[in-house]
Amino acid sequence: MADTLTIHRAGMASVQDLGRFGRSRYGLPVNGALDQHSARVANVLSGNDEGAPLLEITALDFSCTPSTDVLVAVTGAPADLTVDGVVRPQWEPLSVRSGETIRISGIRHGIRVYLAVLGSVNAPSLQGSCAPDTILGFGRSLRDGDELGLQRHCPPVDHPEFRIPLFRLRAPTHHFPTPWTIDVTDGPDLAEFGDTVDRLFRSEFTVSPQSNHIGLRMAGSPGDVPRRVATGEVLSRGVPVGAVEVPAGDELLVLHRGRGVTAGYPVLAVVTATGLSALGQVGPGQSVRFRRRTVAEAVAAHRAQRGAVHALRNRVRTVFDALRIPSPARTVPTPP
């Protein structure tokens, strides 16, 4: 019988990867993990390629049990993580024995936690990705009682004395500030907002409960939302992930990874790659401030974040080789 990961309490969990890159030309949203940085780090810490399938756990409590010995890593928002009732750390590899129950509860400050398993889990694929797509009707959220096939097992790895943690890999963790500061670059329609552009950078906006993976609605006080002063019609055109749109009313619409590839609202700004991962942790009721960055600054921040993940991957490989922890048999292409 194949080894499995049995889901006891699914909450709002799903199997994700980094998304469908290069498919926007065919009208497909990119989708994938909303906090790409935490997803990448979880996979690296568990010995996988960055783009391997893993579990994205949103807001609600979650629990599961493997049928074989496994190595896992849990990243993302701070939460209470236990293995068979014993408190364990996030952002480090964890050895879990067959039949032990992994519980994640009390997710706070952010809204998403990521659970990766050495060797990954089995998941159906569409156009090179397992990411669910509600528009296409592909994939679904996990349910209580679901069983996910495991690619491989890992013999128990533990410190022989006093339960001292075996791993100290210094993973590049997220910060969870209040309010959130999200970096953006200038959008294509910036000039159409005249003197009201500065409102975007001096005001706080509150995330609405009507937000999801397609986009986040953010409410501002009257006079805080930039206003388009141009009078010409805005034609529908292609829009990037991270577009900060300004519809009528006192709100902003920030498109995220499930966005449609075309839209017709004016685009004031575009959230940076590092800002998108942070935005993937912002929940309803939380406050956001936007910070203006040049394209060069945004690229430098993205390269620094990816460089930190690359350095972590080298440390993980060195430690795993020393401990004779097996590497996954298959390789998943990593998007840029």
Short mmCIF file of C-alpha atoms in Angstrom, two decimals:
data_model
loop_
_atom_site.label_atom_id
_atom_site.label_comp_id
_atom_site.label_asym_id
_atom_site.label_seq_id
_atom_site.Cartn_x
_atom_site.Cartn_y
_atom_site.Cartn_z
CA MET A 1 0.00 0.00 0.00
CA ALA A 2 1.31 3.47 -0.90
CA ASP A 3 2.26 5.78 1.95
CA THR A 4 -0.16 8.63 2.62
CA LEU A 5 -0.72 11.81 4.56
CA THR A 6 -4.19 11.61 6.12
CA ILE A 7 -5.97 14.93 6.67
CA HIS A 8 -7.95 14.98 9.92
CA ARG A 9 -8.90 18.63 10.07
CA ALA A 10 -8.64 20.41 6.73
CA GLY A 11 -9.88 23.88 7.63
CA MET A 12 -9.14 25.98 4.56
CA ALA A 13 -6.12 24.06 3.20
CA SER A 14 -5.20 23.24 -0.38
CA VAL A 15 -2.31 21.73 -2.33
CA GLN A 16 -0.38 24.46 -4.13
CA ASP A 17 2.86 25.07 -5.97
CA LEU A 18 4.33 28.26 -7.44
CA GLY A 19 1.74 28.54 -10.22
CA ARG A 20 1.32 28.39 -14.00
CA PHE A 21 4.06 30.56 -15.38
CA GLY A 22 3.97 31.47 -19.06
CA ARG A 23 0.27 30.63 -19.50
CA SER A 24 -1.17 34.14 -19.32
CA ARG A 25 -0.86 34.38 -23.10
CA TYR A 26 -3.56 31.70 -23.24
CA GLY A 27 -5.80 33.51 -20.76
CA LEU A 28 -4.92 31.37 -17.72
CA PRO A 29 -4.34 33.03 -14.34
CA VAL A 30 -0.98 32.20 -12.75
CA ASN A 31 -2.45 31.17 -9.34
CA GLY A 32 -0.20 29.24 -6.92
CA ALA A 33 0.88 29.98 -3.35
CA LEU A 34 0.02 33.55 -2.36
CA ASP A 35 3.09 33.86 -0.11
CA GLN A 36 5.69 32.64 -2.58
CA HIS A 37 8.63 33.29 -0.27
CA SER A 38 7.29 31.15 2.57
CA ALA A 39 6.35 28.40 0.10
CA ARG A 40 9.84 28.38 -1.42
CA VAL A 41 11.53 28.26 1.98
CA ALA A 42 9.27 25.43 3.21
CA ASN A 43 10.22 23.31 0.21
CA VAL A 44 13.93 24.11 0.51
CA LEU A 45 13.94 23.26 4.22
CA SER A 46 12.33 19.90 3.48
CA GLY A 47 14.85 19.07 0.77
CA ASN A 48 12.57 19.68 -2.23
CA ASP A 49 12.85 21.88 -5.27
CA GLU A 50 11.29 25.29 -4.66
CA GLY A 51 8.37 24.60 -6.99
CA ALA A 52 7.27 21.25 -5.55
CA PRO A 53 3.63 20.79 -4.42
CA LEU A 54 2.99 21.60 -0.76
CA LEU A 55 0.09 22.47 1.53
CA GLU A 56 -1.16 26.04 1.92
CA ILE A 57 -3.14 26.38 5.18
CA THR A 58 -5.27 29.51 5.44
CA ALA A 59 -6.50 31.01 8.72
CA LEU A 60 -8.13 27.91 10.28
CA ASP A 61 -6.67 25.05 12.35
CA PHE A 62 -5.26 22.01 10.55
CA SER A 63 -4.07 18.51 11.45
CA CYS A 64 -2.73 15.49 9.59
CA THR A 65 -0.90 12.19 10.16
CA PRO A 66 1.64 10.45 7.90
CA SER A 67 1.54 6.66 7.47
CA THR A 68 5.35 6.53 7.29
CA ASP A 69 8.32 8.39 8.75
CA VAL A 70 8.69 11.77 7.04
CA LEU A 71 10.66 15.00 7.17
CA VAL A 72 8.56 18.18 7.03
CA ALA A 73 8.96 21.94 7.31
CA VAL A 74 6.37 24.53 8.33
CA THR A 75 6.75 28.21 7.42
CA GLY A 76 4.56 31.28 6.96
CA ALA A 77 2.59 33.10 9.62
CA PRO A 78 3.33 32.42 13.30
CA ALA A 79 1.22 29.54 14.63
CA ASP A 80 1.14 26.89 17.35
CA LEU A 81 2.83 23.83 15.83
CA THR A 82 2.87 20.48 17.63
CA VAL A 83 3.82 16.91 16.71
CA ASP A 84 1.93 14.44 18.91
CA GLY A 85 1.41 17.23 21.44
CA VAL A 86 5.07 18.29 21.58
CA VAL A 87 5.70 21.91 20.58
CA ARG A 88 7.98 22.13 17.55
CA PRO A 89 9.56 25.12 15.76
CA GLN A 90 8.57 26.66 12.46
CA TRP A 91 11.13 27.52 9.76
CA GLU A 92 13.25 24.40 10.48
CA PRO A 93 13.10 20.78 9.23
CA LEU A 94 11.16 18.43 11.54
CA SER A 95 11.36 14.65 11.73
CA VAL A 96 7.88 13.12 12.14
CA ARG A 97 7.40 9.40 12.81
CA SER A 98 4.70 7.24 11.30
CA GLY A 99 1.39 7.74 13.11
CA GLU A 100 2.34 11.01 14.81
CA THR A 101 -0.14 13.86 14.33
CA ILE A 102 0.96 17.26 13.08
CA ARG A 103 -1.27 20.06 14.38
CA ILE A 104 -1.22 23.69 13.30
CA SER A 105 -3.47 26.08 15.21
CA GLY A 106 -3.71 29.67 16.35
CA ILE A 107 -2.47 31.22 13.11
CA ARG A 108 -1.80 34.89 13.90
CA HIS A 109 -0.27 38.14 12.63
CA GLY A 110 -0.49 36.70 9.10
CA ILE A 111 -3.07 34.41 7.52
CA ARG A 112 -1.22 31.57 5.71
CA VAL A 113 1.03 28.70 6.81
CA TYR A 114 2.90 26.31 4.50
CA LEU A 115 3.62 22.63 5.14
CA ALA A 116 6.11 20.85 2.88
CA VAL A 117 7.08 17.15 3.03
CA LEU A 118 10.38 15.69 1.83
CA GLY A 119 9.66 14.23 -1.60
CA SER A 120 6.41 16.23 -1.88
CA VAL A 121 2.83 14.92 -2.22
CA ASN A 122 0.95 13.51 -5.20
CA ALA A 123 -1.30 16.04 -6.92
CA PRO A 124 -2.98 16.26 -10.35
CA SER A 125 -1.49 18.79 -12.75
CA LEU A 126 -2.93 21.17 -15.34
CA GLN A 127 -0.68 23.11 -17.70
CA GLY A 128 2.38 22.36 -15.59
CA SER A 129 0.93 23.22 -12.18
CA CYS A 130 -1.17 21.60 -9.45
CA ALA A 131 -2.51 24.99 -8.28
CA PRO A 132 -6.34 24.98 -8.03
CA ASP A 133 -8.22 27.32 -10.36
CA THR A 134 -11.79 28.15 -9.39
CA ILE A 135 -12.53 29.72 -12.78
CA LEU A 136 -11.46 26.61 -14.72
CA GLY A 137 -12.95 24.26 -12.14
CA PHE A 138 -9.61 22.52 -11.61
CA GLY A 139 -8.60 21.28 -8.16
CA ARG A 140 -10.30 21.96 -4.84
CA SER A 141 -9.66 22.64 -1.20
CA LEU A 142 -8.78 19.68 1.00
CA ARG A 143 -11.48 17.98 3.07
CA ASP A 144 -11.47 16.07 6.34
CA GLY A 145 -10.51 12.46 5.63
CA ASP A 146 -8.58 13.16 2.41
CA GLU A 147 -5.44 11.09 1.86
CA LEU A 148 -2.52 12.55 -0.07
CA GLY A 149 0.02 10.15 -1.56
CA LEU A 150 3.59 10.65 -0.34
CA GLN A 151 6.53 10.42 -2.73
CA ARG A 152 8.96 8.90 -0.21
CA HIS A 153 9.66 8.25 3.45
CA CYS A 154 12.58 9.47 5.57
CA PRO A 155 14.07 7.49 8.48
CA PRO A 156 13.77 9.32 11.83
CA VAL A 157 16.29 12.12 12.28
CA ASP A 158 16.74 13.41 15.81
CA HIS A 159 19.35 14.67 18.23
CA PRO A 160 20.48 11.80 20.47
CA GLU A 161 20.59 13.83 23.68
CA PHE A 162 18.04 15.89 25.61
CA ARG A 163 15.74 16.58 22.62
CA ILE A 164 18.03 19.40 21.54
CA PRO A 165 16.96 20.70 18.10
CA LEU A 166 19.12 19.15 15.42
CA PHE A 167 18.76 21.88 12.81
CA ARG A 168 19.86 25.52 13.02
CA LEU A 169 19.63 26.53 9.37
CA ARG A 170 18.82 30.26 9.79
CA ALA A 171 16.00 30.37 7.27
CA PRO A 172 15.13 33.85 5.93
CA THR A 173 11.86 34.37 7.79
CA HIS A 174 9.08 36.88 7.15
CA HIS A 175 8.43 39.96 9.23
CA PHE A 176 4.85 40.54 10.36
CA PRO A 177 4.52 44.28 11.01
CA THR A 178 1.47 46.29 12.04
CA PRO A 179 0.43 47.93 9.79
CA TRP A 180 1.84 46.11 6.78
CA THR A 181 4.13 48.07 4.45
CA ILE A 182 3.79 46.94 0.84
CA ASP A 183 6.29 48.09 -1.79
CA VAL A 184 4.96 49.24 -5.17
CA THR A 185 6.36 50.71 -8.36
CA ASP A 186 4.63 53.29 -10.54
CA GLY A 187 1.78 51.97 -12.67
CA PRO A 188 1.07 52.75 -16.33
CA ASP A 189 -1.77 55.15 -15.50
CA LEU A 190 0.01 57.14 -12.79
CA ALA A 191 -0.17 60.45 -14.66
CA GLU A 192 -3.97 60.20 -14.89
CA PHE A 193 -4.30 60.74 -11.13
CA GLY A 194 -2.67 64.17 -11.03
CA ASP A 195 -1.96 65.59 -7.59
CA THR A 196 -3.92 62.83 -5.83
CA VAL A 197 -1.17 60.22 -6.38
CA ASP A 198 0.46 61.03 -3.03
CA ARG A 199 -2.67 59.87 -1.21
CA LEU A 200 -1.64 56.28 -1.94
CA PHE A 201 1.57 56.70 0.08
CA ARG A 202 0.39 58.82 3.00
CA SER A 203 -2.78 56.89 3.92
CA GLU A 204 -3.63 53.55 5.53
CA PHE A 205 -6.05 51.16 3.87
CA THR A 206 -8.01 48.34 5.52
CA VAL A 207 -8.38 44.94 3.84
CA SER A 208 -12.02 43.99 3.25
CA PRO A 209 -13.55 40.56 4.02
CA GLN A 210 -14.49 40.42 0.31
CA SER A 211 -10.82 39.73 -0.51
CA ASN A 212 -9.52 36.43 -1.91
CA HIS A 213 -6.76 34.96 -4.09
CA ILE A 214 -8.06 36.92 -7.09
CA GLY A 215 -7.67 40.30 -5.45
CA LEU A 216 -7.74 42.26 -2.21
CA ARG A 217 -10.25 45.04 -1.71
CA MET A 218 -8.92 47.82 0.51
CA ALA A 219 -11.08 50.56 1.97
CA GLY A 220 -9.82 54.04 2.71
CA SER A 221 -11.32 57.05 4.43
CA PRO A 222 -13.00 59.67 2.23
CA GLY A 223 -10.24 61.81 0.76
CA ASP A 224 -7.57 59.10 1.19
CA VAL A 225 -8.20 57.25 -2.08
CA PRO A 226 -6.50 58.67 -5.20
CA ARG A 227 -8.90 59.97 -7.86
CA ARG A 228 -8.50 59.75 -11.62
CA VAL A 229 -8.58 63.24 -13.10
CA ALA A 230 -8.36 62.17 -16.75
CA THR A 231 -11.71 61.94 -18.51
CA GLY A 232 -10.97 59.50 -21.33
CA GLU A 233 -12.34 55.96 -21.36
CA VAL A 234 -10.12 53.17 -19.96
CA LEU A 235 -10.04 50.24 -22.37
CA SER A 236 -9.70 46.66 -21.16
CA ARG A 237 -6.09 45.48 -21.52
CA GLY A 238 -3.64 43.06 -20.03
CA VAL A 239 -2.81 43.67 -16.37
CA PRO A 240 -0.01 42.23 -14.24
CA VAL A 241 -0.28 40.37 -10.97
CA GLY A 242 -0.01 43.06 -8.31
CA ALA A 243 -1.83 45.80 -10.24
CA VAL A 244 -3.27 48.43 -7.87
CA GLU A 245 -6.53 49.42 -9.55
CA VAL A 246 -8.73 52.35 -8.58
CA PRO A 247 -12.43 51.69 -9.28
CA ALA A 248 -15.14 54.17 -8.41
CA GLY A 249 -15.74 54.64 -4.69
CA ASP A 250 -13.52 54.78 -1.62
CA GLU A 251 -11.54 51.59 -2.19
CA LEU A 252 -8.58 50.10 -4.00
CA LEU A 253 -8.46 46.73 -5.73
CA VAL A 254 -5.08 44.96 -5.65
CA LEU A 255 -4.94 42.02 -8.05
CA HIS A 256 -3.20 38.88 -6.79
CA ARG A 257 -2.24 35.52 -8.27
CA GLY A 258 -5.74 34.41 -9.28
CA ARG A 259 -6.41 37.57 -11.25
CA GLY A 260 -7.86 37.48 -14.76
CA VAL A 261 -5.35 38.51 -17.40
CA THR A 262 -7.36 41.55 -18.58
CA ALA A 263 -9.14 44.36 -16.73
CA GLY A 264 -10.52 47.83 -17.38
CA TYR A 265 -9.80 49.92 -14.29
CA PRO A 266 -6.90 52.42 -14.27
CA VAL A 267 -3.71 51.00 -12.75
CA LEU A 268 -2.05 53.46 -10.38
CA ALA A 269 0.78 51.21 -9.12
CA VAL A 270 2.09 47.64 -9.26
CA VAL A 271 3.06 45.65 -6.16
CA THR A 272 6.66 44.35 -6.31
CA ALA A 273 7.58 40.65 -6.22
CA THR A 274 8.61 40.83 -2.56
CA GLY A 275 5.53 42.91 -1.77
CA LEU A 276 3.27 40.23 -3.28
CA SER A 277 4.56 37.60 -0.84
CA ALA A 278 3.93 39.95 2.07
CA LEU A 279 0.48 40.76 0.70
CA GLY A 280 -0.28 37.03 0.67
CA GLN A 281 -0.18 37.16 4.48
CA VAL A 282 -2.49 40.16 4.94
CA GLY A 283 -5.90 39.19 6.28
CA PRO A 284 -9.28 40.92 6.47
CA GLY A 285 -9.33 43.81 8.92
CA GLN A 286 -5.57 44.36 8.80
CA SER A 287 -4.10 47.69 7.71
CA VAL A 288 -1.77 48.33 4.79
CA ARG A 289 0.47 51.22 3.85
CA PHE A 290 2.07 51.47 0.42
CA ARG A 291 5.70 52.47 -0.11
CA ARG A 292 6.95 53.84 -3.42
CA ARG A 293 9.97 52.11 -4.95
CA THR A 294 11.84 52.43 -8.23
CA VAL A 295 12.06 49.43 -10.55
CA ALA A 296 15.78 49.15 -9.73
CA GLU A 297 15.03 49.03 -5.98
CA ALA A 298 12.31 46.42 -6.53
CA VAL A 299 14.64 44.22 -8.59
CA ALA A 300 17.41 44.53 -5.99
CA ALA A 301 15.04 43.51 -3.16
CA HIS A 302 13.80 40.51 -5.16
CA ARG A 303 17.35 39.40 -5.94
CA ALA A 304 18.34 39.73 -2.29
CA GLN A 305 15.37 37.61 -1.19
CA ARG A 306 16.08 34.95 -3.81
CA GLY A 307 19.77 35.02 -2.90
CA ALA A 308 18.89 34.31 0.74
CA VAL A 309 16.80 31.29 -0.34
CA HIS A 310 19.65 30.06 -2.56
CA ALA A 311 22.11 30.32 0.35
CA LEU A 312 19.66 28.41 2.55
CA ARG A 313 19.38 25.67 -0.08
CA ASN A 314 23.18 25.23 -0.01
CA ARG A 315 23.15 24.93 3.80
CA VAL A 316 20.31 22.41 3.65
CA ARG A 317 22.14 20.27 1.09
CA THR A 318 25.29 20.27 3.19
CA VAL A 319 23.42 19.21 6.34
CA PHE A 320 21.25 16.63 4.55
CA ASP A 321 24.29 15.06 2.88
CA ALA A 322 26.07 14.85 6.24
CA LEU A 323 23.05 13.16 7.83
CA ARG A 324 22.45 10.94 4.77
CA ILE A 325 18.93 12.27 4.34
CA PRO A 326 17.74 11.07 0.92
CA SER A 327 16.98 13.61 -1.78
CA PRO A 328 13.71 13.46 -3.72
CA ALA A 329 13.84 11.29 -6.81
CA ARG A 330 12.15 13.79 -9.09
CA THR A 331 12.91 17.39 -9.99
CA VAL A 332 10.25 20.08 -10.31
CA PRO A 333 11.16 23.09 -12.50
CA THR A 334 11.44 26.27 -10.46
CA PRO A 335 9.78 29.39 -11.92
CA PRO A 336 11.82 32.60 -11.99
#
